[in-house]
mmCIF file of C-alpha atoms in Angstrom:
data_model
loop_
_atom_site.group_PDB
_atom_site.id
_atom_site.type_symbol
_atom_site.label_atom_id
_atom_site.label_comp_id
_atom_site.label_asym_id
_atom_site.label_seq_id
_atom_site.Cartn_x
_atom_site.Cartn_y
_atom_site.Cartn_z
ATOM 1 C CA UNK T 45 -5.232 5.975 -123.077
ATOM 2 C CA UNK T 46 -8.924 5.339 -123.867
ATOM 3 C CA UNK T 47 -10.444 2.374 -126.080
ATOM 4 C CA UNK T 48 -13.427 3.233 -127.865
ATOM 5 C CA UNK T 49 -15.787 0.484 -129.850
ATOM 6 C CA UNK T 50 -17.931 1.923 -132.014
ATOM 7 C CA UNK T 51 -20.803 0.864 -134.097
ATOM 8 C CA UNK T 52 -21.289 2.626 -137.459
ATOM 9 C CA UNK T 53 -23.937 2.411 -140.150
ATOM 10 C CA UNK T 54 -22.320 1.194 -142.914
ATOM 11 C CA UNK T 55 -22.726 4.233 -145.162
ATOM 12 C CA UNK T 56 -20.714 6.529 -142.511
ATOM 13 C CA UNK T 57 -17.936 4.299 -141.566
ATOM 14 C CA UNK T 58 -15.725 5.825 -143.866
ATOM 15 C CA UNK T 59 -16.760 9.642 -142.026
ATOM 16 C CA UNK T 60 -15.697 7.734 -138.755
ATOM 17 C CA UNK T 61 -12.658 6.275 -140.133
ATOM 18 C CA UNK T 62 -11.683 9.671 -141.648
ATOM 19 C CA UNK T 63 -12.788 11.622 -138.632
ATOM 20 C CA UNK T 64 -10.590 9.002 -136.483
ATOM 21 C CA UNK T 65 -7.425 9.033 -138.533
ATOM 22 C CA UNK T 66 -7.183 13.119 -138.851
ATOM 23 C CA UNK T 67 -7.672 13.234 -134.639
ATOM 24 C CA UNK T 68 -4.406 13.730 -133.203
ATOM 25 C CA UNK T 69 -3.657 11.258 -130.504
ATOM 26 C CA UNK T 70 -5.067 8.123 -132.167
ATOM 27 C CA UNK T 71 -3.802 4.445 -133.142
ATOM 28 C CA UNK T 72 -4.530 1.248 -133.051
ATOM 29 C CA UNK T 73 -7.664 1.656 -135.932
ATOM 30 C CA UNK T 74 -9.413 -1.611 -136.588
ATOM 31 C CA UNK T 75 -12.422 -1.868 -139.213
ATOM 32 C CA UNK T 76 -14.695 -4.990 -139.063
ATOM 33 C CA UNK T 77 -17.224 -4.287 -142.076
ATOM 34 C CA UNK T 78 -20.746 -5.745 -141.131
ATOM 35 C CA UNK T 79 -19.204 -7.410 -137.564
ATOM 36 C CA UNK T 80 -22.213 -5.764 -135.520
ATOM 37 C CA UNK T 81 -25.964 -7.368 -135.504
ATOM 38 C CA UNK T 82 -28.207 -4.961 -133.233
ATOM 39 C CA UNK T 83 -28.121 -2.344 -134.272
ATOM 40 C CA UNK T 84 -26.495 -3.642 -137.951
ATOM 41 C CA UNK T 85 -23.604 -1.977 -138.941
ATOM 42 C CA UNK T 86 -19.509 -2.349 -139.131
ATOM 43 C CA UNK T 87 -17.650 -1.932 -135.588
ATOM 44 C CA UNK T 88 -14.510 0.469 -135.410
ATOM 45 C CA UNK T 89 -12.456 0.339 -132.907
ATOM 46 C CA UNK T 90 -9.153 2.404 -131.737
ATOM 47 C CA UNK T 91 -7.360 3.776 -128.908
ATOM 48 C CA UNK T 92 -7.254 7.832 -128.119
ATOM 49 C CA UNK T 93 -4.875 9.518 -125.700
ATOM 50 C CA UNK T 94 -6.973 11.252 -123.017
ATOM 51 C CA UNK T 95 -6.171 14.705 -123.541
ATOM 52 C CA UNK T 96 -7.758 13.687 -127.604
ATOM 53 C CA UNK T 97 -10.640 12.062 -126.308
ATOM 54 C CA UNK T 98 -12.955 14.839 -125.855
ATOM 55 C CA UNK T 99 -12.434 16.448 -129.094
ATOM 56 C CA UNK T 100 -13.112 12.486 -130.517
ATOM 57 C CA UNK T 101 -15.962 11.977 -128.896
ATOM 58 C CA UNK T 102 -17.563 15.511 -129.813
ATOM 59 C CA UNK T 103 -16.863 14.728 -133.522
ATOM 60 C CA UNK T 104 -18.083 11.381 -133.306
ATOM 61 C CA UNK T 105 -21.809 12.747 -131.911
ATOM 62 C CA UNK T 106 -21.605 15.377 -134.006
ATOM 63 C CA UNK T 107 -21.779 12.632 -137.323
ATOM 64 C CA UNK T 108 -24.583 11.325 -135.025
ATOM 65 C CA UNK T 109 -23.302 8.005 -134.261
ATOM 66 C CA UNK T 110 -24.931 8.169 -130.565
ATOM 67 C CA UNK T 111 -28.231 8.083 -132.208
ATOM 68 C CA UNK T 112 -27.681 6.078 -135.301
ATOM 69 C CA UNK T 113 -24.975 3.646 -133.572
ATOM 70 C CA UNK T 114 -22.829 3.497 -130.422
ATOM 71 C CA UNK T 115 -20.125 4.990 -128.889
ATOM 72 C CA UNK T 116 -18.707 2.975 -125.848
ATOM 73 C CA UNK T 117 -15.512 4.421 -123.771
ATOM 74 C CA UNK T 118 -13.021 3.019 -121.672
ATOM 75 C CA UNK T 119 -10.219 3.171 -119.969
ATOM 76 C CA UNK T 120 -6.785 1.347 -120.632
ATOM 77 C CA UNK T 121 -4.827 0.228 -117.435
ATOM 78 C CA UNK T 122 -1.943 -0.652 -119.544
ATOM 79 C CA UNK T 123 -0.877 -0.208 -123.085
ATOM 80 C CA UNK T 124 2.358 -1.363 -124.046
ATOM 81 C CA UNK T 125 2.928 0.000 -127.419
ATOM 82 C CA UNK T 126 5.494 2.131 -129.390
ATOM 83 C CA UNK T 127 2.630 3.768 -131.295
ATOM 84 C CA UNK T 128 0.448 3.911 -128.153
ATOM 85 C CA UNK T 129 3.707 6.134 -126.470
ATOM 86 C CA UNK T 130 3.628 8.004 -130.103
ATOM 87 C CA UNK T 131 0.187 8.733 -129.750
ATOM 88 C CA UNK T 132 0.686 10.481 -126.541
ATOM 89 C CA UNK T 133 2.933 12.326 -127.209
ATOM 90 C CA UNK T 134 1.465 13.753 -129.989
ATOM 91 C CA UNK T 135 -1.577 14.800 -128.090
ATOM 92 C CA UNK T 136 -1.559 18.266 -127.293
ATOM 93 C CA UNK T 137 -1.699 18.556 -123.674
ATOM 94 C CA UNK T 138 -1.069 15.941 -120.353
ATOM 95 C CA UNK T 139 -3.893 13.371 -120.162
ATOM 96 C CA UNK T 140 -4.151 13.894 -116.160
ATOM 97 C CA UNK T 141 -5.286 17.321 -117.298
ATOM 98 C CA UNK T 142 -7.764 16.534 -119.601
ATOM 99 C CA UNK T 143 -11.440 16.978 -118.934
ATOM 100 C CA UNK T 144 -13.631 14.228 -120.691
ATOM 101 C CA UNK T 145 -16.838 16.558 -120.843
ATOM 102 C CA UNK T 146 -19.184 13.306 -121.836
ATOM 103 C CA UNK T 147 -17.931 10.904 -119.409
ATOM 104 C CA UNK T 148 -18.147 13.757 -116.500
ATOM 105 C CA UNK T 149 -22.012 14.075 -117.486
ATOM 106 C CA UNK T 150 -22.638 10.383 -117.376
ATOM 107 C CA UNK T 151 -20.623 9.913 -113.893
ATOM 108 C CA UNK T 152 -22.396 12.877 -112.307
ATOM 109 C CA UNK T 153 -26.239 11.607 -113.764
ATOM 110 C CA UNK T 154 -25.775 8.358 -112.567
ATOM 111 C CA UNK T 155 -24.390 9.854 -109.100
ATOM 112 C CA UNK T 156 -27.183 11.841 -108.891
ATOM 113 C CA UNK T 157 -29.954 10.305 -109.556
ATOM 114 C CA UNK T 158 -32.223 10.085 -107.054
ATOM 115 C CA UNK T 159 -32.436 6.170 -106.031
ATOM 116 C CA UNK T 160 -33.714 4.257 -103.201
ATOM 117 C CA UNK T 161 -29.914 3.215 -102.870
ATOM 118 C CA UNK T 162 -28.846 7.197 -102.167
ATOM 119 C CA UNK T 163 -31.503 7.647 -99.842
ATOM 120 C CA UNK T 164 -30.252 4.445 -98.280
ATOM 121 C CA UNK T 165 -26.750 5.291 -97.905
ATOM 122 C CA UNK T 166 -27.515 8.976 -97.000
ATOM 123 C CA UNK T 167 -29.832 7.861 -94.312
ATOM 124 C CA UNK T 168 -27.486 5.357 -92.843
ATOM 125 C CA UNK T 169 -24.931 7.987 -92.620
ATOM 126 C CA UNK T 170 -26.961 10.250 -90.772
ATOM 127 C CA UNK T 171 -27.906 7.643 -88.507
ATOM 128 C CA UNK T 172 -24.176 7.244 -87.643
ATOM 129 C CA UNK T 173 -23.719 10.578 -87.583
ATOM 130 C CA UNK T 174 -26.183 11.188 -84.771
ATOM 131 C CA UNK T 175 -24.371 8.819 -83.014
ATOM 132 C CA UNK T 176 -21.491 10.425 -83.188
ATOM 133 C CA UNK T 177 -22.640 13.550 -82.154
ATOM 134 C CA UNK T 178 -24.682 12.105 -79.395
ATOM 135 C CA UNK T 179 -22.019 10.360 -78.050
ATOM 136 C CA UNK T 180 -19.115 13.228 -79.018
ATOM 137 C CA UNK T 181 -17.627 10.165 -80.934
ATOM 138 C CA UNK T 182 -15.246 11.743 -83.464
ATOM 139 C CA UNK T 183 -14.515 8.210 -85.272
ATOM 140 C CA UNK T 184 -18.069 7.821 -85.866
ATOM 141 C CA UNK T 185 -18.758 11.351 -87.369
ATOM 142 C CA UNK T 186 -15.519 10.419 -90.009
ATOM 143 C CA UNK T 187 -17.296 7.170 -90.687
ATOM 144 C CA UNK T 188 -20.584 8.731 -91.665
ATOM 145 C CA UNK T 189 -18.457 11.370 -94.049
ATOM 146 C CA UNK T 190 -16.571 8.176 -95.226
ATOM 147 C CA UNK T 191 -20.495 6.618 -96.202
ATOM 148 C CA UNK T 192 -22.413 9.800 -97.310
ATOM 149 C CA UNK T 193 -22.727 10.032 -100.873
ATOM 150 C CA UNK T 194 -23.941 13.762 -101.357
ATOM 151 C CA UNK T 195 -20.904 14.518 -103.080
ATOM 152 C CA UNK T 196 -22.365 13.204 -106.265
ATOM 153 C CA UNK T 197 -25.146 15.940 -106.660
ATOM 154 C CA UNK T 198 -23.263 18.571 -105.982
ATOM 155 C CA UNK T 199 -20.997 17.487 -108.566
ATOM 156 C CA UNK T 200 -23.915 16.482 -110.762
ATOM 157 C CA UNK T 201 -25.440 20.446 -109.658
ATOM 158 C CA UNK T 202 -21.982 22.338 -111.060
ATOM 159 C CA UNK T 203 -21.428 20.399 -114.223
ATOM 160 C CA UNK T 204 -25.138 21.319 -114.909
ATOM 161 C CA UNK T 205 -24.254 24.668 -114.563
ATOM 162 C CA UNK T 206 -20.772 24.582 -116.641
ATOM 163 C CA UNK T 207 -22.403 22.252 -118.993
ATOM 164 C CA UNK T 208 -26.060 24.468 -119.343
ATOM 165 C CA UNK T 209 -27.791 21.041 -118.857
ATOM 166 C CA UNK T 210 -31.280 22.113 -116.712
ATOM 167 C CA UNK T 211 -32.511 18.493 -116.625
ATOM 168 C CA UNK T 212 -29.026 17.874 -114.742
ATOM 169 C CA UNK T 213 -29.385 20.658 -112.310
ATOM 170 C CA UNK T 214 -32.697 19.861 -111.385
ATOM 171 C CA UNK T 215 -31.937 16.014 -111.005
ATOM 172 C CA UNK T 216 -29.252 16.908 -109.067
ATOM 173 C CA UNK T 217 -30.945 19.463 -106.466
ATOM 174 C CA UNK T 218 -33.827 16.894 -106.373
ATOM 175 C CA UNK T 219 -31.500 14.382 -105.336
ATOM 176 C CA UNK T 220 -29.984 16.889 -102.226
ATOM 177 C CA UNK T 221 -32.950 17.923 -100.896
ATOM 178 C CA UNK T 222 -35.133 15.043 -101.030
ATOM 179 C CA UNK T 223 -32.479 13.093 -99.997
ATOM 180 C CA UNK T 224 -31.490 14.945 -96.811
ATOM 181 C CA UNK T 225 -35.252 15.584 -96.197
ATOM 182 C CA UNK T 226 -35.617 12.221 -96.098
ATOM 183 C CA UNK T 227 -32.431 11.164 -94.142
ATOM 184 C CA UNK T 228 -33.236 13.966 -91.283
ATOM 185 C CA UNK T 229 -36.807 12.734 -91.173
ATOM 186 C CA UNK T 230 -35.596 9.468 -90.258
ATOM 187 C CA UNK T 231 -32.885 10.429 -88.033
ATOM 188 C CA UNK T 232 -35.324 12.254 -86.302
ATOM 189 C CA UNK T 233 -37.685 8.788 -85.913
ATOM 190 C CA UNK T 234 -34.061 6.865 -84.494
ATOM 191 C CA UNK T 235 -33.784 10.013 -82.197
ATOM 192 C CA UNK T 236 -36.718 9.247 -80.352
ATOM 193 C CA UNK T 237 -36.599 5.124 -80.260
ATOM 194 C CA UNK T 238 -33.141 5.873 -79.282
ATOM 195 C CA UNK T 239 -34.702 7.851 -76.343
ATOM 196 C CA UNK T 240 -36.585 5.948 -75.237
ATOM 197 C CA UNK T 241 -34.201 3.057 -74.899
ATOM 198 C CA UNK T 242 -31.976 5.596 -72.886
ATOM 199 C CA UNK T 243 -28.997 4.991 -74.816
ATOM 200 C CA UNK T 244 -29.847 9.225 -76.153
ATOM 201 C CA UNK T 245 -30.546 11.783 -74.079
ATOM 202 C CA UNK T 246 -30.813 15.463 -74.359
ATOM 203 C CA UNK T 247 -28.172 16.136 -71.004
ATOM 204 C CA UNK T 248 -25.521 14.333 -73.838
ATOM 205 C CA UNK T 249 -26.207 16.396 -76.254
ATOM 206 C CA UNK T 250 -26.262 19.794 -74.509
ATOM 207 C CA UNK T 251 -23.069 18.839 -73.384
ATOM 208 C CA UNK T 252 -19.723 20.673 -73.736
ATOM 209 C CA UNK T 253 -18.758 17.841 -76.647
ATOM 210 C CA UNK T 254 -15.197 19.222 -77.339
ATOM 211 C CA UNK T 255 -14.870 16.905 -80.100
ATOM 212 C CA UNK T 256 -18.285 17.609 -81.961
ATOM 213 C CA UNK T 257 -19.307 20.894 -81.206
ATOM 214 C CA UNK T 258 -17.685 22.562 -84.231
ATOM 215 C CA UNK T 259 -20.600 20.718 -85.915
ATOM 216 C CA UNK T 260 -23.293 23.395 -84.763
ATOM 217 C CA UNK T 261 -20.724 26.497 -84.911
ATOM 218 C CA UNK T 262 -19.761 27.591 -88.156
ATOM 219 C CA UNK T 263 -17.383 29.819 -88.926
ATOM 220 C CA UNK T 264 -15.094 31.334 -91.803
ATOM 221 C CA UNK T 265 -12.956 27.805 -91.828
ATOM 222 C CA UNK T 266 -16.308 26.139 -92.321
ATOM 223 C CA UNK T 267 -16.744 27.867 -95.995
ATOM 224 C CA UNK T 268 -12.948 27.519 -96.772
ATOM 225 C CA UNK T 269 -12.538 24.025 -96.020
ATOM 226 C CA UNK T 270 -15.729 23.681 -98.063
ATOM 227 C CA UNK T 271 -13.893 25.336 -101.025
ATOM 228 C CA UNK T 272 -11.231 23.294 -100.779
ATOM 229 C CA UNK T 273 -12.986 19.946 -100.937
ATOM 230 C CA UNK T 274 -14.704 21.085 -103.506
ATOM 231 C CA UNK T 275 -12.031 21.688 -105.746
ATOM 232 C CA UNK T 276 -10.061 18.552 -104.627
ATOM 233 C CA UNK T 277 -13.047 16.607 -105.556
ATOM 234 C CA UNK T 278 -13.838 17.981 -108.985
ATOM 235 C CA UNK T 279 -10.209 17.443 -109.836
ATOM 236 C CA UNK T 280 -10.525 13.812 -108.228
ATOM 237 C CA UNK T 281 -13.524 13.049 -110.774
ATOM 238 C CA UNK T 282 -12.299 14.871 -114.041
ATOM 239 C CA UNK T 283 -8.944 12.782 -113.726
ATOM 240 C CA UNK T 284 -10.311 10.092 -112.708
ATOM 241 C CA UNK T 285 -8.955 9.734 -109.498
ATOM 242 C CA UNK T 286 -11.258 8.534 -107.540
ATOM 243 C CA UNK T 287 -9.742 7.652 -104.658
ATOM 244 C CA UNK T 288 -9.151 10.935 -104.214
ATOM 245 C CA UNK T 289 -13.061 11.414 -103.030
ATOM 246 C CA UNK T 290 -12.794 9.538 -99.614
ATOM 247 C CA UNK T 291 -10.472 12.391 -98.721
ATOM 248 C CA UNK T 292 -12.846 15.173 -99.802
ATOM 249 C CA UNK T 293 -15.586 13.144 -98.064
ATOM 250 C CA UNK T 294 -14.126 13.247 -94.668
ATOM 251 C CA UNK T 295 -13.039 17.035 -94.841
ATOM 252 C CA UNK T 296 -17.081 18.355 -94.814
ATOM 253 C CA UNK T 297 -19.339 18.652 -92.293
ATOM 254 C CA UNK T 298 -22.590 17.796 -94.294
ATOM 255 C CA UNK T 299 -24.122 14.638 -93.136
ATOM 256 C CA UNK T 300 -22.794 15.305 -89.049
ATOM 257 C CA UNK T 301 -24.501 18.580 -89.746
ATOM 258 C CA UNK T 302 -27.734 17.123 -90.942
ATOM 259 C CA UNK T 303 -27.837 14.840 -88.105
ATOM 260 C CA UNK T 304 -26.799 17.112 -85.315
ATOM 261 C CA UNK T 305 -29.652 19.285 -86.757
ATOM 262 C CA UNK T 306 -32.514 16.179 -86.793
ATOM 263 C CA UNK T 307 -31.170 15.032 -82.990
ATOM 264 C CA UNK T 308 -31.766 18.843 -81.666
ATOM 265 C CA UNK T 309 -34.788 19.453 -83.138
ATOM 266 C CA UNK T 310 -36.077 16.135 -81.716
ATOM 267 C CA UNK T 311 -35.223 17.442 -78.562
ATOM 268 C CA UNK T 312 -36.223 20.986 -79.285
ATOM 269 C CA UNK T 313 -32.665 22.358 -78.760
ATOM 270 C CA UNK T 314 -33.637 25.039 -82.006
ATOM 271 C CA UNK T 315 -30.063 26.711 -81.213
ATOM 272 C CA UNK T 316 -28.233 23.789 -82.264
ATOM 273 C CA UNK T 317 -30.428 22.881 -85.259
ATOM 274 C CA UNK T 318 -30.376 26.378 -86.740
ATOM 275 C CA UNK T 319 -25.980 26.277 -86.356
ATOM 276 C CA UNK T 320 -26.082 22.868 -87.768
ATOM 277 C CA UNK T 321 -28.576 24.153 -90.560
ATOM 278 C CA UNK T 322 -26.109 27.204 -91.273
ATOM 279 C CA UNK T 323 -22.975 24.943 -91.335
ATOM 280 C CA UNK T 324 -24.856 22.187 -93.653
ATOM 281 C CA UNK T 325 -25.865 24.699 -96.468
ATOM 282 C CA UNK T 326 -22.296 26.971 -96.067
ATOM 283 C CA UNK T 327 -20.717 23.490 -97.015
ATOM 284 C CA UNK T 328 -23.283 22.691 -99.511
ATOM 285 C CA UNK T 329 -22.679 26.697 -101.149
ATOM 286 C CA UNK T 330 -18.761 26.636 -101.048
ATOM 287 C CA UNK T 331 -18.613 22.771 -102.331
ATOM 288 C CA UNK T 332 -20.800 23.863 -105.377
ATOM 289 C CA UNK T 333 -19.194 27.153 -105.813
ATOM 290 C CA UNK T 334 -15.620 25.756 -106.000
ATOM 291 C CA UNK T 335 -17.274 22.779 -108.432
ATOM 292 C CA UNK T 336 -18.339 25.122 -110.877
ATOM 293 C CA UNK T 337 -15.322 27.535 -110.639
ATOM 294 C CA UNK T 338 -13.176 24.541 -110.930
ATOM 295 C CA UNK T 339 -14.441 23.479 -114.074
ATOM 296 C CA UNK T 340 -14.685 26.483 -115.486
ATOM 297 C CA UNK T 341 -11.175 27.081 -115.446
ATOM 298 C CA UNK T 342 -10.432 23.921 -117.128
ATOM 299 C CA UNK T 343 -12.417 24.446 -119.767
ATOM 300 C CA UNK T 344 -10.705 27.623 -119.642
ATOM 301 C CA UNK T 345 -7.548 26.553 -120.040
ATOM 302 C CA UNK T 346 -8.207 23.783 -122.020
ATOM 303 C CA UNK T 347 -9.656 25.885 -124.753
ATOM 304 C CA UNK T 348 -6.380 27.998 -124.539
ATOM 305 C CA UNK T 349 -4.597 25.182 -125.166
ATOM 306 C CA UNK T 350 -5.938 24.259 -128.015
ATOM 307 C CA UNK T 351 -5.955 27.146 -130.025
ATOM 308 C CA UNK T 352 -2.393 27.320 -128.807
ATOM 309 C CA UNK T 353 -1.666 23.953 -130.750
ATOM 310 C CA UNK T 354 -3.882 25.303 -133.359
ATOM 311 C CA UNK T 355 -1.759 28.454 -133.650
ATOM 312 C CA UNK T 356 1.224 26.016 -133.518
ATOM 313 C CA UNK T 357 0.358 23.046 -136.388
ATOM 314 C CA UNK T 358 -0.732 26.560 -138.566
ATOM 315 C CA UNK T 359 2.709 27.721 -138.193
#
C-alpha cells in the first residue's frame, strides 16, 4: 500500500476527493478543511494499493495539484486493515508488478545527478578496483562493484528514453561520462604514486592474472551477463526491491573495467586499455538496452491490463 498527503486549494478539494473516491484501490480518505498553512489549503490524505497508484497520481497532476499544492508518496510497511486487504484486492493487477512511473523518475534524477558525492564514490571504486586488478585480487574487484554507483544513470538514461524526458537523458549521460572521466583520471594519478612507492608495477599487471584477466577480454558472456543485470536491476527498482541492486552490482564488469583501463594506459599497456574500454561500454550498451526493453514491456503489459479490467467493469 501507498499513503499519500496531499495539499489542495480549497476550491478543488472536492475534484480530489471525487477523483480519490472513484480510483479503484483506495481507502482510508481523511479531509482536514483549511489544516495546511504554506502553501494554504485543506490536506487529504488516503491510502492506494500499488498497482492504483500510478493511475492516482497521474489524475492528481493532471487537476494540477503538483503546481498549485503537493503531492507527497510513501510507502506502508504494514497496514493492518480489513478495508486496506479490500482495497487490494480490488486493484486490478499484483502490486509487486506495478510500475510507479513518477516515483521511478524521481529515484533515477536523484541517482543521477551528477554530484561531488557520485564522483566520490565512483572514484573510490575505481581506486579499489585497480587494486584488485593489480594485485589479481578477486575480493577487491567485488568490493569496488559492491561501491560503484553507475547503476543509477543508466537507469536514469532508459527511463529517459521510455519516459521521452531529454533533460533526463542528458543528466544521466552527463553523469556516466563525466563521472568515469573523472574517476579514470584519478586512477590514473594513484597509478603512478602507487609506482613509485613500488607497491604497482607493470611486471604485475602483464601478468597471467587468472582471476582478473576476463576484465580486459570480452566476449559474448560479457554482453549477456550485461543483459541480465540489467533487467534484474530495473525490476529491483520498479518494485522496489532494492536490495536486489547489490546483486546486479557485483555481476558487471564496469568500474574493474574502467580501472584496468586507467592502470594500463598509465603504463602504456594500450592492449589492455582498449579490451577493458570494449568490455566497459559492451556492459554499459547491454545494461541500458535491457533497461529500456524492460520497461517497455511493463508498460506494455500494464496497459493491457488495464484495458482488460476496463473491458471487464464494462461488461
Amino acid at each position: 500500500m501507498l499513503h499519500l498527503r496531499l495539499i489542495t486549494p480549497a476550491d478543488r478539494t472536492e475534484d480530489v476527493v471525487r477523483l480519490i473516491e472513484k480510483t479503484v484501490g483506495t481507502t482510508h480518505l481523511v479531509v482536514m478543511p483549511g489544516a495546511a498553512r504554506n502553501p494554504a489549503g485543506d490536506v487529504v490524505m488516503c491510502d492506494v494499493a500499488r498497482e492504483a497508484g500510478d493511475e492516482l497520481i497521474g489524475g492528481l497532476r493532471r487537476l494540477g495539484l503538483d503546481d498549485t499544492g503537493s503531492i507527497a508518496v510513501e510507502n506502508i510497511d504494514l497496514s493492518l486493515s480489513r478495508r486496506a486487504d479490500k482495497a487490494e484486492q480490488e486493484a486490478p493487477g499484483e502490486g509487486a508488478d506495478a510500475v510507479i512511473w513518477e516515483h521511478l523518475a524521481e529515484a533515477t534524477h536523484e541517482e543521477s545527478t551528477l554530484s561531488v558525492t557520485y564522483v566520490a564514490f565512483l572514484t573510490i571504486a575505481t581506486m579499489i578496483a585497480a587494486c584488485g586488478v593489480v594485485l589479481d585480487n578477486a575480493v577487491l574487484i567485488v568490493g569496488a562493484m559492491a561501491v560503484g554507483p553507475e547503476f543509477g544513470p543508466l537507469a536514469g538514461f532508459s527511463t529517459a528514453l521510455v519516459q521521452r524526458h531529454p533533460r533526463l537523458a542528458l543528466r544521466s549521460l552527463t553523469a556516466l561520462l563525466v563521472g568515469f572521466a573523472v574517476a579514470m583520471a584519478v586512477t590514473v594519478g594513484f597509478s603512478c604514486l602507487m609506482d613509485g612507492v613500488d607497491l604497482f608495477t607493470k611486471v604485475q599487471l602483464e601478468a597471467q592474472r587468472p582471476n582478473t584477466n576476463f576484465i580486459y577480454r570480452p566476449d559474448a558472456f560479457s554482453f549477456v551477463v550485461a543483459v541480465l543485470a540489467g533487467i534484474a536491476g530495473t525490476l529491483s527498482l520498479t518494485s522496489a526491491k532494492s536490495g536486489a541492486l547489490v546483486g546486479v552490482a557485483i555481476s558487471v564488469t564496469t568500474v574493474p573495467a574502467a580501472a584496468n583501463a586507467a592502470v594500463a594506459f598509465t603504463y602504456t599497456e594500450y592492449r589492455q586499455a582498449w579490451g577493458s574500454t570494449a568490455q566497459l561500454l559492451l556492459n554499459l550498451l547491454g545494461i541500458v538496452l535491457a533497461g529500456t526493453l524492460t520497461l517497455l514491456a511493463q508498460k506494455w503489459l500494464w496497459a493491457r491490463q488495464r484495458e482488460r479490467t476496463a473491458k471487464a467493469g464494462g461488461c
